[in-house]
Coordinates of C-alpha atoms in Angstrom, one line a residue:
Chain O
M1 CA -0.1 -0.1 0.1
T2 CA 1.3 3.2 -1.2
V3 CA 1.0 6.5 0.7
K4 CA 1.8 10.2 -0.5
Y5 CA 1.4 13.2 1.5
T6 CA 0.3 16.8 0.2
Q7 CA 2.2 19.9 1.1
E8 CA -1.4 20.7 2.6
H9 CA -0.3 18.2 5.1
E10 CA -2.8 15.4 3.9
W11 CA -1.9 11.7 3.7
I12 CA -3.8 9.4 0.6
R13 CA -3.2 5.8 0.7
L14 CA -3.7 4.0 -2.5
E15 CA -5.8 1.0 -2.3
G16 CA -6.0 -0.2 -6.0
G17 CA -8.3 2.1 -7.9
D18 CA -9.4 3.9 -4.6
A19 CA -8.1 5.6 -2.0
V20 CA -8.2 6.8 1.7
V21 CA -7.5 10.7 2.7
G22 CA -6.4 12.1 6.4
I23 CA -4.9 14.7 7.9
T24 CA -0.9 13.6 8.7
V25 CA 0.5 13.3 12.4
H26 CA 2.3 16.8 11.6
A27 CA -0.8 18.5 10.6
Q28 CA -3.4 17.3 13.9
D29 CA 0.3 18.0 16.1
A30 CA -0.4 21.4 14.7
L31 CA -4.0 22.0 15.4
G32 CA -4.3 20.4 18.9
D33 CA -7.2 19.1 20.4
V34 CA -9.6 18.5 17.2
V35 CA -13.3 19.3 18.2
F36 CA -15.1 19.3 14.8
V37 CA -14.7 17.9 11.4
D38 CA -16.8 18.9 8.1
L39 CA -16.5 15.9 5.3
P40 CA -17.5 15.9 1.8
E41 CA -20.9 14.7 0.3
V42 CA -20.9 11.0 -0.7
G43 CA -21.1 10.9 -4.5
R44 CA -20.2 14.2 -5.5
R45 CA -17.1 14.4 -7.9
Y46 CA -13.9 17.0 -6.3
G47 CA -11.2 18.6 -8.7
K48 CA -7.7 18.1 -7.3
G49 CA -6.8 21.0 -4.6
E50 CA -10.7 21.8 -4.0
V51 CA -11.9 21.8 -0.1
A52 CA -12.9 18.9 0.7
G53 CA -13.6 19.5 4.2
V54 CA -12.9 21.1 7.4
V55 CA -10.9 20.1 10.8
E56 CA -11.1 22.7 13.3
S57 CA -9.6 22.8 16.7
V58 CA -10.4 24.9 20.1
K59 CA -8.3 27.5 18.6
A60 CA -7.7 26.9 14.8
A61 CA -9.8 26.0 11.8
A62 CA -8.4 24.4 8.8
D63 CA -9.4 23.3 5.4
V64 CA -8.8 19.9 4.3
F65 CA -8.3 20.1 0.4
M66 CA -8.8 16.6 -2.2
P67 CA -5.8 15.5 -2.8
V68 CA -6.5 14.2 -6.3
T69 CA -9.4 14.7 -8.3
G70 CA -12.3 12.3 -7.4
E71 CA -15.4 10.9 -6.4
V72 CA -15.9 10.4 -2.7
L73 CA -17.3 6.9 -1.9
E74 CA -17.4 6.8 2.0
V75 CA -16.4 9.0 4.9
N76 CA -15.7 8.4 8.2
E77 CA -18.9 8.9 10.5
S78 CA -16.9 7.8 13.7
L79 CA -14.5 10.5 13.2
R80 CA -17.8 13.0 12.8
A81 CA -19.0 11.3 16.2
D82 CA -15.6 11.5 17.9
P83 CA -13.3 14.1 15.9
S84 CA -10.6 13.1 18.4
L85 CA -9.8 10.3 16.7
A86 CA -7.9 12.9 14.1
N87 CA -5.5 13.2 17.0
S88 CA -5.1 9.7 18.6
D89 CA -5.2 8.0 15.3
P90 CA -4.5 10.4 12.1
L91 CA -3.2 7.7 10.1
G92 CA -5.9 4.8 11.4
Q93 CA -9.3 5.3 13.0
G94 CA -8.4 8.9 12.3
W95 CA -9.2 8.8 8.6
F96 CA -11.4 11.2 6.7
F97 CA -12.9 10.0 3.3
K98 CA -12.5 7.1 0.3
V99 CA -12.3 8.4 -2.9
K100 CA -12.6 6.8 -6.5
L101 CA -9.6 8.3 -8.2
A102 CA -10.1 9.9 -12.0
D103 CA -6.7 9.6 -13.0
V104 CA -3.9 7.6 -10.5
S105 CA -1.1 9.5 -12.2
E106 CA -2.3 12.4 -10.3
T107 CA -0.4 11.0 -7.5
N108 CA 3.1 11.1 -9.1
G109 CA 3.2 14.6 -8.3
L110 CA 2.6 14.0 -4.5
M111 CA 5.3 13.2 -1.6
D112 CA 6.5 10.4 -0.2
E113 CA 7.3 9.6 3.1
T114 CA 10.6 11.0 3.3
A115 CA 10.3 13.9 1.2
Y116 CA 7.1 14.9 3.2
N117 CA 8.9 14.3 6.8
E118 CA 11.8 16.6 5.1
F119 CA 8.9 19.3 4.0
S120 CA 7.0 19.0 7.2
K121 CA 10.1 19.8 9.1
N122 CA 10.2 23.4 7.8
A123 CA 6.4 24.2 7.4
Chain X
M1 CA -4.6 22.3 5.2
P2 CA -2.8 25.9 5.8
L3 CA -1.5 25.9 9.9
F4 CA -2.5 28.7 10.3
A5 CA -3.2 32.0 9.7
S6 CA -4.0 32.7 13.6
E7 CA -0.3 31.9 14.5
P8 CA 1.9 34.1 12.0
R9 CA 5.5 32.4 11.3
L10 CA 8.8 33.6 12.2
S11 CA 10.9 35.1 9.2
T12 CA 13.4 37.5 8.7
A13 CA 11.2 40.0 8.3
T14 CA 9.0 39.2 11.3
P15 CA 10.8 42.0 14.1
V16 CA 12.4 40.0 16.8
L17 CA 10.0 38.9 19.5
R18 CA 10.6 39.7 22.9
T19 CA 10.5 36.9 25.7
T20 CA 9.3 36.8 28.9
P21 CA 12.1 36.1 32.4
L22 CA 10.2 32.7 32.3
N23 CA 11.0 31.7 28.5
A24 CA 13.7 28.6 29.4
L25 CA 11.1 27.5 31.5
H26 CA 8.6 27.2 28.9
L27 CA 10.8 25.9 26.6
E28 CA 11.7 22.8 29.2
L29 CA 8.0 22.2 30.0
G30 CA 7.8 21.9 26.5
A31 CA 6.1 24.9 25.4
R32 CA 4.9 25.5 21.7
M33 CA 6.0 29.5 21.3
V34 CA 3.8 32.1 19.5
P35 CA 4.2 35.1 18.7
F36 CA 1.5 37.7 21.0
A37 CA 1.4 41.0 21.7
G38 CA 5.0 41.4 20.4
Y39 CA 6.3 38.1 23.0
S40 CA 7.3 34.7 22.2
M41 CA 4.8 33.1 24.6
P42 CA 3.5 29.5 25.3
V43 CA 0.2 28.8 23.6
Q44 CA 0.1 25.1 25.1
Y45 CA 2.3 22.8 26.8
T46 CA 2.5 19.1 25.9
A47 CA -0.7 18.6 27.7
G48 CA -2.7 20.6 25.1
L49 CA -5.5 23.2 25.2
M50 CA -7.8 20.8 26.3
A51 CA -6.4 19.1 29.4
E52 CA -5.4 22.6 30.2
H53 CA -8.4 23.7 30.1
H54 CA -9.9 21.1 32.4
H55 CA -7.0 21.2 34.5
T56 CA -7.4 25.0 35.9
R57 CA -11.3 24.3 35.9
Q58 CA -10.7 21.4 38.1
A59 CA -7.4 22.2 40.3
A60 CA -4.8 25.0 39.5
G61 CA -3.1 26.3 36.3
L62 CA -0.3 28.7 36.1
F63 CA 0.2 30.8 33.4
D64 CA 2.4 33.8 32.4
V65 CA 1.3 36.9 31.9
S66 CA 4.4 38.9 31.7
H67 CA 3.6 40.3 28.7
M68 CA 1.2 42.4 30.3
G69 CA 2.2 46.0 31.1
Q70 CA 2.9 47.0 35.0
L71 CA 3.0 50.5 36.3
R72 CA 2.3 52.9 38.8
L73 CA 0.5 56.0 39.6
E74 CA 2.3 58.2 42.5
G75 CA 1.4 61.2 44.2
A76 CA -1.7 63.0 45.9
D77 CA -3.3 63.6 43.2
A78 CA -3.2 60.1 41.3
A79 CA -6.7 59.0 42.0
A80 CA -8.0 62.4 40.8
A81 CA -5.9 62.3 37.8
F82 CA -6.5 59.1 37.1
E83 CA -10.6 59.2 37.6
T84 CA -10.6 61.6 34.4
L85 CA -9.7 59.0 32.3
M86 CA -11.9 56.5 33.1
P87 CA -15.6 56.5 33.9
V88 CA -14.9 54.4 36.9
D89 CA -15.0 55.6 40.5
V90 CA -11.1 55.6 41.4
I91 CA -11.2 58.3 44.1
G92 CA -13.5 56.0 45.8
L93 CA -12.0 52.8 45.8
A94 CA -10.2 51.6 49.2
P95 CA -7.0 51.0 50.0
G96 CA -6.2 47.2 49.0
K97 CA -9.0 47.3 46.9
Q98 CA -9.0 46.0 43.2
R99 CA -11.3 47.8 40.3
Y100 CA -12.0 47.2 37.0
G101 CA -11.6 50.2 34.7
L102 CA -11.4 51.3 31.0
L103 CA -9.5 53.7 29.1
L104 CA -12.1 55.4 26.7
T105 CA -11.2 57.9 23.9
D106 CA -13.1 61.4 23.1
E107 CA -15.4 59.6 21.2
G108 CA -16.4 57.4 24.0
T109 CA -14.7 53.9 22.7
I110 CA -12.5 51.6 24.3
I111 CA -8.2 52.0 24.0
D112 CA -7.9 49.4 27.1
D113 CA -9.6 47.6 29.5
L114 CA -7.4 47.4 32.7
M115 CA -7.4 46.6 36.6
F116 CA -6.1 48.8 38.8
V117 CA -5.4 48.8 42.7
N118 CA -5.3 51.0 45.2
R119 CA -1.8 50.5 46.9
G120 CA -2.4 53.3 49.3
D121 CA 0.7 55.3 48.4
N122 CA 0.2 54.7 44.9
L123 CA -2.1 53.1 42.3
F124 CA -1.0 49.9 40.8
V125 CA -2.5 49.3 37.3
I126 CA -2.3 46.5 35.1
V127 CA -2.7 46.9 31.3
N128 CA -3.3 44.6 28.1
G129 CA 0.3 43.5 26.4
A130 CA -0.7 44.7 23.1
C131 CA -1.8 48.0 24.4
K132 CA 0.7 48.8 26.8
E133 CA 3.0 51.1 24.7
G134 CA -0.2 53.4 23.7
D135 CA -1.5 52.9 27.1
I136 CA 1.8 54.3 28.8
A137 CA 1.8 57.5 26.0
H138 CA -2.2 58.1 26.9
I139 CA -1.9 58.3 30.5
T140 CA 1.4 60.0 30.6
Q141 CA 0.1 62.8 28.2
R142 CA -2.7 62.9 29.6
I143 CA -2.2 63.3 33.2
G144 CA 1.8 63.2 33.6
S145 CA 1.8 66.3 34.5
R146 CA -0.8 65.7 37.7
C147 CA 0.9 62.2 39.3
N148 CA 4.3 60.2 38.3
V149 CA 3.6 57.4 35.8
I150 CA 5.9 54.8 36.5
P151 CA 6.2 51.7 34.2
M152 CA 7.5 48.7 36.0
P153 CA 9.0 46.7 33.0
E154 CA 11.3 44.9 35.7
R155 CA 8.4 42.7 36.9
A156 CA 7.0 39.5 35.9
L157 CA 3.5 38.4 36.6
L158 CA 2.2 35.5 37.0
A159 CA -1.4 33.9 37.1
L160 CA -2.4 31.1 39.3
Q161 CA -5.7 29.8 38.8
G162 CA -8.5 27.5 40.1
P163 CA -10.4 26.0 42.9
K164 CA -7.0 24.7 44.5
A165 CA -5.1 27.6 43.5
V166 CA -5.7 29.1 46.9
D167 CA -3.9 25.6 48.6
A168 CA -0.9 26.1 46.5
L169 CA -0.5 29.4 47.3
K170 CA -1.0 29.3 50.9
R171 CA 2.0 27.3 51.2
L172 CA 4.3 29.5 49.5
V173 CA 3.0 32.3 50.6
P174 CA 0.9 32.4 54.3
G175 CA -1.7 35.1 54.4
V176 CA -2.8 35.1 50.5
E177 CA -6.0 32.9 51.9
K178 CA -7.3 36.0 53.7
L179 CA -7.7 38.1 50.6
V180 CA -10.9 37.9 49.2
F181 CA -12.0 38.6 45.6
M182 CA -11.0 41.7 43.9
T183 CA -8.7 42.7 46.9
G184 CA -4.8 43.3 46.8
G185 CA -1.7 43.1 49.3
A186 CA 2.5 43.1 49.3
F187 CA 3.7 39.4 50.6
D188 CA 7.3 38.3 50.6
W189 CA 8.4 34.6 49.1
Q190 CA 12.3 33.9 50.0
G191 CA 13.0 37.9 50.6
A192 CA 11.3 38.8 46.8
D193 CA 8.3 41.4 47.6
L194 CA 5.7 39.8 45.7
F195 CA 2.3 41.9 45.0
I196 CA -0.7 40.0 44.9
T197 CA -4.4 40.1 43.8
R198 CA -7.1 37.5 44.6
S199 CA -8.6 38.0 40.6
G200 CA -8.2 36.6 37.1
Y201 CA -9.6 36.3 33.8
T202 CA -10.7 32.5 34.0
G203 CA -14.0 32.7 35.9
E204 CA -12.5 30.6 38.8
D205 CA -11.0 31.7 42.0
G206 CA -7.8 32.9 41.6
F207 CA -4.2 35.4 42.1
E208 CA -2.5 37.3 39.8
I209 CA 1.2 37.9 41.3
S210 CA 3.5 40.5 40.4
I211 CA 7.3 39.3 41.2
D212 CA 10.9 40.7 40.2
G213 CA 11.5 39.3 36.7
E214 CA 14.9 38.0 38.3
R215 CA 13.0 35.8 41.0
A216 CA 9.7 34.7 38.4
E217 CA 11.3 31.9 37.5
A218 CA 12.3 30.2 40.9
F219 CA 9.2 31.2 42.2
A220 CA 7.3 29.4 39.1
R221 CA 8.9 26.3 39.8
A222 CA 8.0 26.7 43.3
L223 CA 4.3 26.9 42.5
L224 CA 5.0 24.2 39.5
D225 CA 6.2 21.7 42.8
Q226 CA 3.1 22.0 44.0
P227 CA 0.7 18.7 43.5
E228 CA -2.3 21.0 42.0
V229 CA -0.4 23.2 39.6
K230 CA 0.4 22.5 36.3
P231 CA 1.1 25.0 33.6
I232 CA -1.4 26.7 31.2
G233 CA -0.9 28.4 28.3
L234 CA -2.7 31.2 26.1
G235 CA -5.0 28.5 24.2
A236 CA -6.5 27.4 27.4
R237 CA -6.4 31.0 28.8
N238 CA -9.1 32.4 26.1
S239 CA -11.1 29.2 26.1
L240 CA -11.5 30.1 30.0
R241 CA -12.3 33.5 29.7
L242 CA -14.5 32.8 27.0
E243 CA -16.7 30.8 28.9
A244 CA -16.4 33.1 31.8
G245 CA -17.7 35.8 29.5
L246 CA -14.8 38.2 30.1
C247 CA -13.8 40.6 26.9
L248 CA -10.8 40.1 25.3
Y249 CA -9.8 43.5 23.9
G250 CA -9.3 43.9 20.1
N251 CA -11.3 40.5 20.3
D252 CA -14.7 42.0 22.0
I253 CA -14.0 45.6 22.6
D254 CA -11.7 48.1 20.7
T255 CA -11.6 51.8 19.7
T256 CA -14.9 50.9 17.5
T257 CA -17.0 50.1 20.6
T258 CA -18.5 51.8 23.7
P259 CA -18.9 50.5 26.9
V260 CA -22.6 50.4 26.9
E261 CA -22.3 48.7 23.8
A262 CA -19.8 46.3 25.0
G263 CA -22.4 45.7 28.5
L264 CA -19.8 46.6 31.2
N265 CA -21.9 48.9 32.3
W266 CA -21.5 47.5 35.4
A267 CA -18.0 48.8 35.4
M268 CA -19.2 52.3 35.6
Q269 CA -20.0 53.3 39.3
K270 CA -23.2 55.3 40.0
V271 CA -20.6 58.4 41.3
R272 CA -19.4 59.0 37.6
R273 CA -23.2 58.6 35.9
T274 CA -25.6 61.5 35.4
G275 CA -27.0 62.9 38.6
G276 CA -23.9 61.2 40.6
A277 CA -21.6 63.6 42.7
R278 CA -18.5 63.0 40.5
A279 CA -21.0 62.2 37.1
G280 CA -18.6 63.2 33.9
G281 CA -15.3 64.3 33.5
F282 CA -14.1 61.5 31.6
P283 CA -13.5 61.4 27.8
G284 CA -16.7 60.8 25.4
A285 CA -18.9 61.3 28.7
D286 CA -21.8 62.9 26.8
K287 CA -21.9 59.6 24.2
V288 CA -21.0 57.1 27.4
L289 CA -23.6 58.6 29.8
G290 CA -26.0 59.5 27.2
Q291 CA -26.1 55.8 26.0
L292 CA -26.3 55.2 29.8
D293 CA -29.1 57.4 30.8
G294 CA -31.0 56.6 27.0
T295 CA -31.0 59.8 25.6
V296 CA -28.1 58.7 23.1
P297 CA -29.5 55.3 21.1
V298 CA -27.6 52.0 21.3
A299 CA -27.4 50.4 18.0
R300 CA -25.6 47.1 18.8
K301 CA -25.0 45.3 21.7
R302 CA -22.6 42.5 22.8
V303 CA -24.1 39.0 23.5
G304 CA -23.5 36.2 24.5
L305 CA -23.8 33.0 22.2
I306 CA -24.9 29.4 22.2
A307 CA -24.8 26.9 19.1
L308 CA -27.5 24.6 18.8
E309 CA -25.6 22.1 17.2
R310 CA -21.9 21.0 17.2
V311 CA -20.6 23.4 14.8
P312 CA -17.4 25.9 16.3
V313 CA -18.7 29.4 15.3
R314 CA -15.4 31.7 15.3
E315 CA -15.1 35.3 15.3
H316 CA -16.1 37.7 12.2
T317 CA -18.9 35.0 11.2
G318 CA -21.5 37.1 10.5
L319 CA -24.8 36.7 12.0
Q320 CA -28.8 36.9 10.8
D321 CA -32.1 37.3 11.8
A322 CA -34.9 34.3 10.3
S323 CA -36.0 36.3 7.8
G324 CA -31.7 36.4 6.3
R325 CA -31.3 40.5 7.6
Q326 CA -27.8 40.8 8.5
V327 CA -28.1 41.4 12.4
G328 CA -24.5 41.1 13.9
E329 CA -21.3 39.5 13.7
V330 CA -19.4 37.4 16.1
T331 CA -16.0 38.5 17.5
S332 CA -14.5 35.8 19.6
G333 CA -15.9 31.7 19.4
L334 CA -14.7 28.2 20.0
L335 CA -16.0 25.2 21.1
G336 CA -16.2 25.6 25.2
P337 CA -14.7 22.8 26.7
T338 CA -16.4 22.7 30.2
I339 CA -19.8 23.9 28.8
D340 CA -19.3 21.4 26.1
K341 CA -21.0 23.4 23.4
P342 CA -19.9 26.1 21.2
V343 CA -20.3 29.5 22.3
A344 CA -19.7 32.9 21.0
M345 CA -19.4 36.5 22.2
A346 CA -21.0 39.1 19.4
Y347 CA -22.4 42.3 18.8
V348 CA -26.1 42.2 17.5
A349 CA -28.6 44.4 16.6
A350 CA -30.1 45.5 19.8
D351 CA -33.6 45.0 19.2
Q352 CA -31.9 41.1 18.7
A353 CA -30.1 40.9 22.3
A354 CA -33.0 39.7 24.2
A355 CA -31.6 36.3 25.7
G356 CA -33.4 33.7 23.7
T357 CA -33.3 35.4 20.8
R358 CA -32.6 32.7 17.9
L359 CA -29.9 33.7 15.1
N360 CA -28.1 32.2 12.6
A361 CA -24.7 32.0 12.0
I362 CA -23.5 32.0 8.8
V363 CA -20.6 28.9 8.7
R364 CA -19.1 28.4 5.3
G365 CA -21.9 29.2 3.5
K366 CA -24.3 27.2 5.8
P367 CA -26.6 28.9 8.8
V368 CA -26.1 27.1 12.3
A369 CA -28.6 28.0 14.8
M370 CA -27.6 30.1 17.5
E371 CA -29.3 31.4 20.5
V372 CA -28.6 34.6 22.6
S373 CA -27.7 33.3 25.8
P374 CA -26.8 35.3 29.3
M375 CA -23.0 35.0 30.1
P376 CA -21.0 33.4 31.7
F377 CA -21.3 30.3 30.2
V378 CA -19.8 28.6 33.2
P379 CA -20.7 29.8 36.6
Q380 CA -17.7 32.2 38.2
R381 CA -16.9 30.6 41.3
Y382 CA -14.7 34.0 42.7
H383 CA -13.9 33.5 46.4
R384 CA -15.7 36.7 48.1
G385 CA -15.3 36.0 51.1

């Protein structure tokens, strides 16, 4: 399973032609305690870079961007009910949504883990 | 997700931030430091905002508020002079007592809010960090010929807040337990002179402690050694004060708001109001007294709001009535950790300010139902003796 990262601090895990998206450990750490998430519409197609959700801590709000063009297949209702999952397990139970990719090659422009770690050190 | 507009990044273009005497201690405690009022300040420690907020409500939290301005006004005429700058009874404040004050522009809007104590031979004043230079210049320019205006940049300021603050502090400084809310006195800790008031900014019982900057770190460590005490950052300070219904200067009050619009009528004693023995005689008195006695209309009022769904509503969010008419704007808002609901302060049209009024906050284009609510959102637990 390949995991790629965006400059906006989302991760995207490729699973065949579909992908799971969430926010990174660095992102949740920078936000602090997450208290609210707004998730995209299931069945809607979003372009790459479009705002697909919102994540809010007590002190700040941030947009979650669609890392690649695609259609939303599923959103994480458990996260909606317990937004703190974004802090406690950002790469696992704290996932945000699943996407059907329009063009897998779009992920080529994203960072791998090593590149992201270097990037987030300076972010 | 851009992280974050609210926490500007340090860059070569950023002016050098000042540090408080507790800077090394903050870093040692794992604080996340952010620029605030020209200082590098801890926004949170390793526990995080929520845990820090709850700890303050349940036990005792230690805040570094050394960025705030401390000054004293000396001379026989100091109280009478200071009273000419504020719609507040300064002359009548008894020694040892503390009071909330407001510096006003000639238009009756708020330059800053502050706390002052009658220390017998001087008035001790604490002003907001971001406003301190301007405040000191304003006070000096207006009344510097009538009293000595003496800034005290050598002093640090700590706040110890929460129901167990008194237990922790009295172990180090016996006698503080005798203070009641909004009183202060001079104390000693290991040869360091302290000036302590029983007051704060969280809605809880607690103390603010002024101490020489050179002794501040040792004293803070001694407090943190007490089992009740943990360090608390500015993030939780903000959520605590909002739940307590207390204004943040720059958000909820500023030079566009009058004390009456801000709902601070309680801060203006009868003696300074129309018909009082020392009515008026402060900047903007015609407007402020007119708004107080109803001869000058008040177009908008500061209110508390509680959201009816679990969506945080933040500052600058627009508010509409049921018909879609724009009726106001949120000035502070977040999910209150203790009340566990989104709470906000806002200015709304005067006819929309009654408790129970339903309004819609427009969050990301969607209406979020909110209800005007009395403040504080969380009961205040001051020690009134």
